[in-house]
PDB file of C-alpha atoms and ligand atoms in Angstrom:
ATOM      1  CA  SER T   1     -31.327 113.394 -72.607  1.00  0.00           C
ATOM      2  CA  HIS T   2     -28.669 113.467 -69.852  1.00  0.00           C
ATOM      3  CA  PHE T   3     -27.562 110.004 -68.761  1.00  0.00           C
ATOM      4  CA  LYS T   4     -27.328 109.741 -65.214  1.00  0.00           C
ATOM      5  CA  CYS T   5     -27.830 107.473 -62.244  1.00  0.00           C
ATOM      6  CA  HIS T   6     -31.305 107.674 -60.925  1.00  0.00           C
ATOM      7  CA  GLU T   7     -32.788 106.705 -57.415  1.00  0.00           C
ATOM      8  CA  LEU T   8     -36.203 105.392 -58.715  1.00  0.00           C
ATOM      9  CA  THR T   9     -35.079 103.899 -62.193  1.00  0.00           C
ATOM     10  CA  GLY T  10     -31.183 103.017 -61.474  1.00  0.00           C
ATOM     11  CA  PHE T  11     -30.337 105.304 -64.624  1.00  0.00           C
ATOM     12  CA  GLY T  12     -32.180 107.741 -66.406  1.00  0.00           C
ATOM     13  CA  GLY T  13     -32.036 108.390 -70.247  1.00  0.00           C
ATOM     14  CA  THR T  14     -33.902 108.170 -73.239  1.00  0.00           C
ATOM     15  CA  LEU T  15     -36.855 105.815 -71.951  1.00  0.00           C
ATOM     16  CA  LYS T  16     -36.983 108.315 -68.941  1.00  0.00           C
ATOM     17  CA  ASN T  17     -37.129 111.370 -70.776  1.00  0.00           C
ATOM     18  CA  LEU T  18     -39.752 109.984 -73.173  1.00  0.00           C
ATOM     19  CA  GLY T  19     -41.685 108.385 -70.380  1.00  0.00           C
ATOM     20  CA  MET T  20     -41.409 111.097 -67.610  1.00  0.00           C
ATOM     21  CA  GLY T  21     -40.417 114.250 -69.790  1.00  0.00           C
ATOM     22  CA  CYS T  22     -43.068 114.059 -72.495  1.00  0.00           C
ATOM     23  CA  SER T  23     -45.997 112.751 -70.625  1.00  0.00           C
ATOM     24  CA  SER T  24     -48.677 115.370 -69.016  1.00  0.00           C
ATOM     25  CA  ARG T  25     -48.732 116.454 -65.565  1.00  0.00           C
ATOM     26  CA  SER T  26     -51.414 114.149 -64.859  1.00  0.00           C
ATOM     27  CA  GLY T  27     -49.211 111.262 -66.342  1.00  0.00           C
ATOM     28  CA  LYS T  28     -46.077 111.925 -64.375  1.00  0.00           C
ATOM     29  CA  MET T  29     -48.330 111.659 -61.368  1.00  0.00           C
ATOM     30  CA  GLN T  30     -49.773 108.491 -62.674  1.00  0.00           C
ATOM     31  CA  GLN T  31     -46.242 107.187 -63.020  1.00  0.00           C
ATOM     32  CA  HIS T  32     -45.301 108.345 -59.516  1.00  0.00           C
ATOM     33  CA  SER T  33     -48.439 106.988 -58.064  1.00  0.00           C
ATOM     34  CA  THR T  34     -47.152 103.735 -56.914  1.00  0.00           C
ATOM     35  CA  VAL T  35     -44.221 105.549 -54.663  1.00  0.00           C
ATOM     36  CA  ALA T  36     -45.050 106.648 -51.328  1.00  0.00           C
ATOM     37  CA  PRO T  37     -42.656 107.482 -49.065  1.00  0.00           C
ATOM     38  CA  LYS T  38     -42.772 106.169 -45.344  1.00  0.00           C
ATOM     39  CA  VAL T  39     -41.251 107.577 -42.078  1.00  0.00           C
ATOM     40  CA  ALA T  40     -39.435 105.459 -39.654  1.00  0.00           C
ATOM     41  CA  GLU T  41     -40.440 107.757 -36.579  1.00  0.00           C
ATOM     42  CA  LYS T  42     -37.389 106.094 -34.748  1.00  0.00           C
ATOM     43  CA  PHE T  43     -34.923 107.371 -36.985  1.00  0.00           C
ATOM     44  CA  CYS T  44     -37.011 110.963 -37.059  1.00  0.00           C
ATOM     45  CA  THR T  45     -35.471 113.953 -35.270  1.00  0.00           C
ATOM     46  CA  GLY T  46     -38.535 116.403 -36.534  1.00  0.00           C
ATOM     47  CA  CYS T  47     -35.491 118.525 -38.181  1.00  0.00           C
ATOM     48  CA  ALA T  48     -37.887 119.706 -41.021  1.00  0.00           C
ATOM     49  CA  VAL T  49     -35.630 119.410 -44.075  1.00  0.00           C
ATOM     50  CA  CYS T  50     -37.773 116.924 -45.757  1.00  0.00           C
ATOM     51  CA  LEU T  51     -40.817 119.579 -45.552  1.00  0.00           C
ATOM     52  CA  LYS T  52     -38.353 122.262 -47.169  1.00  0.00           C
ATOM     53  CA  SER T  53     -37.316 119.907 -49.734  1.00  0.00           C
ATOM     54  CA  CYS T  54     -41.177 118.836 -50.785  1.00  0.00           C
ATOM     55  CA  ALA T  55     -42.759 120.797 -53.456  1.00  0.00           C
ATOM     56  CA  HIS T  56     -46.227 119.745 -52.968  1.00  0.00           C
ATOM     57  CA  ALA T  57     -46.609 120.436 -49.330  1.00  0.00           C
ATOM     58  CA  ALA T  58     -47.033 116.823 -48.545  1.00  0.00           C
ATOM     59  CA  ILE T  59     -45.055 116.745 -45.453  1.00  0.00           C
ATOM     60  CA  ALA T  60     -45.987 118.037 -42.185  1.00  0.00           C
ATOM     61  CA  ILE T  61     -44.191 117.669 -38.542  1.00  0.00           C
ATOM     62  CA  ILE T  62     -46.519 116.624 -36.050  1.00  0.00           C
ATOM     63  CA  GLU T  63     -45.817 115.855 -32.464  1.00  0.00           C
ATOM     64  CA  GLY T  64     -42.136 116.492 -33.493  1.00  0.00           C
ATOM     65  CA  LYS T  65     -42.336 113.667 -36.351  1.00  0.00           C
ATOM     66  CA  ALA T  66     -42.276 113.970 -40.012  1.00  0.00           C
ATOM     67  CA  GLN T  67     -45.623 112.662 -41.637  1.00  0.00           C
ATOM     68  CA  VAL T  68     -46.111 112.393 -45.391  1.00  0.00           C
ATOM     69  CA  ASP T  69     -49.907 112.828 -46.484  1.00  0.00           C
ATOM     70  CA  PRO T  70     -50.507 110.217 -49.446  1.00  0.00           C
ATOM     71  CA  ALA T  71     -53.343 112.423 -51.168  1.00  0.00           C
ATOM     72  CA  ALA T  72     -50.830 115.430 -51.618  1.00  0.00           C
ATOM     73  CA  CYS T  73     -47.653 113.141 -52.317  1.00  0.00           C
ATOM     74  CA  VAL T  74     -46.912 113.180 -55.997  1.00  0.00           C
ATOM     75  CA  GLY T  75     -44.129 110.148 -55.265  1.00  0.00           C
ATOM     76  CA  CYS T  76     -41.074 112.418 -56.745  1.00  0.00           C
ATOM     77  CA  GLY T  77     -38.588 110.754 -53.716  1.00  0.00           C
ATOM     78  CA  ARG T  78     -37.094 114.212 -53.279  1.00  0.00           C
ATOM     79  CA  CYS T  79     -37.588 113.929 -49.615  1.00  0.00           C
ATOM     80  CA  ILE T  80     -35.760 110.671 -49.273  1.00  0.00           C
ATOM     81  CA  THR T  81     -32.657 112.070 -50.746  1.00  0.00           C
ATOM     82  CA  SER T  82     -32.901 114.838 -48.370  1.00  0.00           C
ATOM     83  CA  CYS T  83     -33.045 113.030 -45.178  1.00  0.00           C
ATOM     84  CA  LEU T  84     -29.569 113.032 -43.388  1.00  0.00           C
ATOM     85  CA  THR T  85     -31.334 109.989 -40.803  1.00  0.00           C
ATOM     86  CA  LYS T  86     -32.398 108.115 -43.693  1.00  0.00           C
ATOM     87  CA  ALA T  87     -35.729 107.989 -41.819  1.00  0.00           C
ATOM     88  CA  ILE T  88     -37.706 108.347 -45.474  1.00  0.00           C
ATOM     89  CA  THR T  89     -37.862 104.907 -47.149  1.00  0.00           C
ATOM     90  CA  ILE T  90     -39.736 103.360 -50.008  1.00  0.00           C
ATOM     91  CA  GLN T  91     -40.666  99.764 -50.862  1.00  0.00           C
ATOM     92  CA  TRP T  92     -38.279  99.551 -53.723  1.00  0.00           C
ATOM     93  CA  ASN T  93     -38.660  96.087 -54.653  1.00  0.00           C
ATOM     94  CA  GLU T  94     -42.131  96.540 -55.232  1.00  0.00           C
ATOM     95  CA  SER T  95     -42.328  99.951 -56.474  1.00  0.00           C
ATOM     96  CA  ALA T  96     -39.345 100.769 -58.672  1.00  0.00           C
ATOM     97  CA  PRO T  97     -40.284  97.934 -61.209  1.00  0.00           C
ATOM     98  CA  LEU T  98     -43.738  99.123 -61.363  1.00  0.00           C
ATOM     99  CA  VAL T  99     -42.406 102.814 -62.289  1.00  0.00           C
ATOM    100  CA  MET T 100     -39.942 101.588 -64.991  1.00  0.00           C
ATOM    101  CA  ARG T 101     -42.757  99.639 -66.650  1.00  0.00           C
ATOM    102  CA  LYS T 102     -45.236 102.536 -66.471  1.00  0.00           C
ATOM    103  CA  MET T 103     -42.425 104.616 -67.740  1.00  0.00           C
ATOM    104  CA  GLY T 104     -42.034 102.500 -70.678  1.00  0.00           C
ATOM    105  CA  GLU T 105     -45.997 102.240 -71.586  1.00  0.00           C
ATOM    106  CA  TYR T 106     -45.648 106.320 -71.636  1.00  0.00           C
ATOM    107  CA  ALA T 107     -42.614 106.194 -73.667  1.00  0.00           C
ATOM    108  CA  LYS T 108     -44.238 104.094 -76.322  1.00  0.00           C
ATOM    109  CA  GLY T 109     -47.253 106.459 -76.381  1.00  0.00           C
ATOM    110  CA  ALA T 110     -44.899 109.311 -76.554  1.00  0.00           C
ATOM    111  CA  VAL T 111     -43.227 107.902 -79.693  1.00  0.00           C
ATOM    112  CA  PHE T 112     -46.546 106.436 -81.159  1.00  0.00           C
ATOM    113  CA  GLY T 113     -47.310 107.436 -84.757  1.00  0.00           C
ATOM    114  CA  LYS T 114     -43.847 109.096 -85.232  1.00  0.00           C
ATOM    115  CA  GLY T 115     -42.309 106.147 -86.805  1.00  0.00           C
ATOM    116  CA  GLY T 116     -38.522 107.280 -89.255  1.00  0.00           C
ATOM    117  CA  LYS T 117     -39.283 110.779 -87.410  1.00  0.00           C
ATOM    118  CA  THR T 118     -37.312 110.403 -84.138  1.00  0.00           C
ATOM    119  CA  LEU T 119     -33.423 110.329 -83.282  1.00  0.00           C
ATOM    120  CA  PHE T 120     -32.632 110.198 -79.716  1.00  0.00           C
ATOM    121  CA  LEU T 121     -29.340 111.577 -78.331  1.00  0.00           C
ATOM    122  CA  ASN T 122     -27.865 110.605 -75.020  1.00  0.00           C
ATOM    123  CA  PHE T 123     -25.271 113.011 -73.025  1.00  0.00           C
ATOM    124  CA  ILE T 124     -22.995 110.784 -71.032  1.00  0.00           C
ATOM    125  CA  THR T 125     -21.382 113.451 -69.068  1.00  0.00           C
ATOM    126  CA  GLN T 126     -21.478 114.595 -65.676  1.00  0.00           C
ATOM    127  CA  VAL T 127     -22.919 111.190 -64.485  1.00  0.00           C
ATOM    128  CA  SER T 128     -24.297 112.300 -61.258  1.00  0.00           C
ATOM    129  CA  PRO T 129     -25.399 109.429 -58.685  1.00  0.00           C
ATOM    130  CA  ALA T 130     -28.744 111.040 -58.640  1.00  0.00           C
ATOM    131  CA  CYS T 131     -31.472 112.569 -60.907  1.00  0.00           C
ATOM    132  CA  ASP T 132     -30.496 116.071 -62.473  1.00  0.00           C
ATOM    133  CA  CYS T 133     -33.673 117.835 -61.523  1.00  0.00           C
ATOM    134  CA  TYR T 134     -32.147 118.425 -57.760  1.00  0.00           C
ATOM    135  CA  GLY T 135     -30.718 122.134 -57.327  1.00  0.00           C
ATOM    136  CA  HIS T 136     -27.474 120.141 -56.545  1.00  0.00           C
ATOM    137  CA  ALA T 137     -25.370 117.620 -58.339  1.00  0.00           C
ATOM    138  CA  ASP T 138     -23.100 115.205 -56.394  1.00  0.00           C
ATOM    139  CA  ALA T 139     -19.721 114.268 -57.992  1.00  0.00           C
ATOM    140  CA  PRO T 140     -19.798 112.300 -61.209  1.00  0.00           C
ATOM    141  CA  ILE T 141     -19.359 108.533 -60.706  1.00  0.00           C
ATOM    142  CA  VAL T 142     -17.429 108.186 -63.917  1.00  0.00           C
ATOM    143  CA  ASN T 143     -15.680 110.629 -66.247  1.00  0.00           C
ATOM    144  CA  ASP T 144     -17.484 112.146 -69.322  1.00  0.00           C
ATOM    145  CA  ILE T 145     -17.918 109.318 -71.772  1.00  0.00           C
ATOM    146  CA  GLY T 146     -19.572 111.079 -74.951  1.00  0.00           C
ATOM    147  CA  ILE T 147     -22.497 111.496 -76.642  1.00  0.00           C
ATOM    148  CA  CYS T 148     -24.686 108.671 -78.229  1.00  0.00           C
ATOM    149  CA  ALA T 149     -27.175 108.801 -81.178  1.00  0.00           C
ATOM    150  CA  SER T 150     -29.610 106.354 -82.096  1.00  0.00           C
ATOM    151  CA  THR T 151     -33.114 106.023 -83.849  1.00  0.00           C
ATOM    152  CA  ASP T 152     -33.911 103.074 -81.248  1.00  0.00           C
ATOM    153  CA  PRO T 153     -34.501 104.183 -77.548  1.00  0.00           C
ATOM    154  CA  VAL T 154     -34.080 101.191 -75.974  1.00  0.00           C
ATOM    155  CA  ALA T 155     -30.790 100.697 -77.815  1.00  0.00           C
ATOM    156  CA  ILE T 156     -29.391 103.902 -77.128  1.00  0.00           C
ATOM    157  CA  ASP T 157     -29.924 103.646 -72.918  1.00  0.00           C
ATOM    158  CA  GLN T 158     -28.646  99.994 -73.345  1.00  0.00           C
ATOM    159  CA  ALA T 159     -25.437 101.127 -75.076  1.00  0.00           C
ATOM    160  CA  CYS T 160     -24.973 103.819 -72.692  1.00  0.00           C
ATOM    161  CA  ALA T 161     -25.598 101.767 -69.801  1.00  0.00           C
ATOM    162  CA  ASP T 162     -22.785  99.443 -71.087  1.00  0.00           C
ATOM    163  CA  LEU T 163     -20.725 102.107 -71.473  1.00  0.00           C
ATOM    164  CA  VAL T 164     -20.860 103.427 -68.137  1.00  0.00           C
ATOM    165  CA  ASN T 165     -20.322 100.082 -66.692  1.00  0.00           C
ATOM    166  CA  ASN T 166     -17.556  99.409 -68.672  1.00  0.00           C
ATOM    167  CA  ALA T 167     -15.845 102.683 -67.617  1.00  0.00           C
ATOM    168  CA  ARG T 168     -13.803 102.878 -64.290  1.00  0.00           C
ATOM    169  CA  GLY T 169     -15.668 104.283 -61.652  1.00  0.00           C
ATOM    170  CA  ASN T 170     -14.377 107.475 -59.541  1.00  0.00           C
ATOM    171  CA  GLN T 171     -13.100 106.864 -56.286  1.00  0.00           C
ATOM    172  CA  ASP T 172     -14.619 109.303 -53.378  1.00  0.00           C
ATOM    173  CA  THR T 173     -18.144 109.455 -55.071  1.00  0.00           C
ATOM    174  CA  ALA T 174     -21.521 107.794 -54.238  1.00  0.00           C
ATOM    175  CA  LEU T 175     -20.413 104.873 -55.724  1.00  0.00           C
ATOM    176  CA  ALA T 176     -19.742 102.342 -53.073  1.00  0.00           C
ATOM    177  CA  SER T 177     -19.203  99.032 -55.462  1.00  0.00           C
ATOM    178  CA  GLY T 178     -18.570  98.095 -58.801  1.00  0.00           C
ATOM    179  CA  HIS T 179     -15.606 100.459 -59.831  1.00  0.00           C
ATOM    180  CA  GLU T 180     -13.705  98.245 -61.850  1.00  0.00           C
ATOM    181  CA  PRO T 181     -14.481  98.285 -65.518  1.00  0.00           C
ATOM    182  CA  GLY T 182     -17.386  95.811 -66.124  1.00  0.00           C
ATOM    183  CA  GLY T 183     -18.739  96.336 -62.659  1.00  0.00           C
ATOM    184  CA  ASP T 184     -22.601  97.572 -62.254  1.00  0.00           C
ATOM    185  CA  LYS T 185     -22.215 100.957 -61.561  1.00  0.00           C
ATOM    186  CA  PHE T 186     -26.123 101.617 -61.124  1.00  0.00           C
ATOM    187  CA  ARG T 187     -26.415  99.024 -58.273  1.00  0.00           C
ATOM    188  CA  GLY T 188     -23.125 100.579 -56.938  1.00  0.00           C
ATOM    189  CA  VAL T 189     -25.302 103.646 -56.011  1.00  0.00           C
ATOM    190  CA  HIS T 190     -28.496 102.489 -56.009  1.00  0.00           C
ATOM    191  CA  PRO T 191     -28.183  98.780 -54.816  1.00  0.00           C
ATOM    192  CA  LYS T 192     -31.825  97.798 -54.449  1.00  0.00           C
ATOM    193  CA  ILE T 193     -33.027  99.178 -57.863  1.00  0.00           C
ATOM    194  CA  ASP T 194     -33.033  96.359 -60.823  1.00  0.00           C
ATOM    195  CA  TRP T 195     -32.344  99.099 -63.646  1.00  0.00           C
ATOM    196  CA  GLU T 196     -32.842  96.537 -66.374  1.00  0.00           C
ATOM    197  CA  VAL T 197     -36.594  96.415 -65.849  1.00  0.00           C
ATOM    198  CA  GLN T 198     -37.010  99.441 -68.128  1.00  0.00           C
ATOM    199  CA  LEU T 199     -34.448  98.040 -70.955  1.00  0.00           C
ATOM    200  CA  GLU T 200     -36.556  94.407 -70.781  1.00  0.00           C
ATOM    201  CA  HIS T 201     -40.176  96.071 -70.375  1.00  0.00           C
ATOM    202  CA  GLY T 202     -39.255  98.297 -73.338  1.00  0.00           C
ATOM    203  CA  GLU T 203     -38.142  95.738 -75.355  1.00  0.00           C
ATOM    204  CA  LYS T 204     -41.102  93.287 -74.561  1.00  0.00           C
ATOM    205  CA  ILE T 205     -43.647  96.126 -75.313  1.00  0.00           C
ATOM    206  CA  GLY T 206     -41.934  96.754 -78.890  1.00  0.00           C
ATOM    207  CA  LEU T 207     -40.447 100.041 -78.278  1.00  0.00           C
ATOM    208  CA  GLY T 208     -36.807  98.732 -79.516  1.00  0.00           C
ATOM    209  CA  SER T 209     -34.074  96.434 -79.178  1.00  0.00           C
ATOM    210  CA  ARG T 210     -31.511  95.570 -76.277  1.00  0.00           C
ATOM    211  CA  GLN T 211     -29.324  94.550 -79.398  1.00  0.00           C
ATOM    212  CA  TYR T 212     -27.200  97.417 -80.876  1.00  0.00           C
ATOM    213  CA  GLU T 213     -24.056  98.132 -82.945  1.00  0.00           C
ATOM    214  CA  LEU T 214     -21.682 101.041 -81.341  1.00  0.00           C
ATOM    215  CA  VAL T 215     -20.229 102.728 -84.333  1.00  0.00           C
ATOM    216  CA  ARG T 216     -17.419 105.413 -82.814  1.00  0.00           C
ATOM    217  CA  LEU T 217     -17.192 108.267 -84.713  1.00  0.00           C
TER     218      LEU T 217
HETATM  219  S1  LIG Z   1     -35.899 115.139 -43.043  1.00  0.00           S
HETATM  220 FE1  LIG Z   1     -35.529 113.250 -42.020  1.00  0.00          FE
HETATM  221  S2  LIG Z   1     -35.273 113.434 -39.491  1.00  0.00           S
HETATM  222 FE2  LIG Z   1     -36.142 115.399 -40.594  1.00  0.00          FE
HETATM  223  S3  LIG Z   1     -37.841 116.010 -40.284  1.00  0.00           S
HETATM  224 FE3  LIG Z   1     -37.936 114.896 -42.257  1.00  0.00          FE
HETATM  225  S4  LIG Z   1     -37.687 112.517 -41.970  1.00  0.00           S
HETATM  226 FE4  LIG Z   1     -37.725 113.573 -40.028  1.00  0.00          FE
HETATM  227  S1  LIG Z   2     -42.177 111.907 -52.489  1.00  0.00           S
HETATM  228 FE1  LIG Z   2     -42.045 114.116 -53.405  1.00  0.00          FE
HETATM  229  S2  LIG Z   2     -44.227 114.690 -52.954  1.00  0.00           S
HETATM  230 FE2  LIG Z   2     -43.865 112.958 -51.679  1.00  0.00          FE
HETATM  231  S3  LIG Z   2     -43.624 113.710 -49.777  1.00  0.00           S
HETATM  232 FE3  LIG Z   2     -41.580 113.220 -50.696  1.00  0.00          FE
HETATM  233  S4  LIG Z   2     -41.189 115.191 -51.507  1.00  0.00           S
HETATM  234 FE4  LIG Z   2     -43.056 115.434 -51.185  1.00  0.00          FE
END
């Protein structure tokens, strides 16, 4: 997994790649289904940039304002990052924790029955402020740290989150706060996302442990 920040889950690593990456198309949609963006009309200029960014034809410009069709929207969140006037928003406090919990359940399904046969690798390189599925990548918020390996999907993400947080944040990037070593880098980019939910839930459902021992090679 490429370890980076993420606009829905704070960060994306092994848990996200297991939960989202290993699920079926309908599984991905089920996980995202609680995320339906809304357009604040007073900020919308009708520029149609969001319409072009949506791969699911879920946005139309009606009477000069963007409108999202909830039936067609899969909740990918891409339109949110494309809107320069920040007219598109999500009720993050309600939906982001739910997405992370669903992600953990799907991740558990992905490894079910494969005990002792799974190994996870996280690449903490080019730590972008948003998901790496976009066609662009903003400047990394910390310098490259290295590669982590573990048989525990929760422990590896916890260790990577700690390594990123303990690094010095890069200036002149999307990182708005927490530049000092130990500062919360993920909230420094996505302040409304409680990224620890995915780790807490992963541990709670028996997917792994947040405790780890870091062995440097
Ligand atoms: S990108 Fe933003 S401003 Fe442009 S049409 Fe979409 S919601 Fe409106
Ligand atoms: S969240 Fe994704 S699918 Fe829904 S309208 Fe925005 S870009 Fe389209």
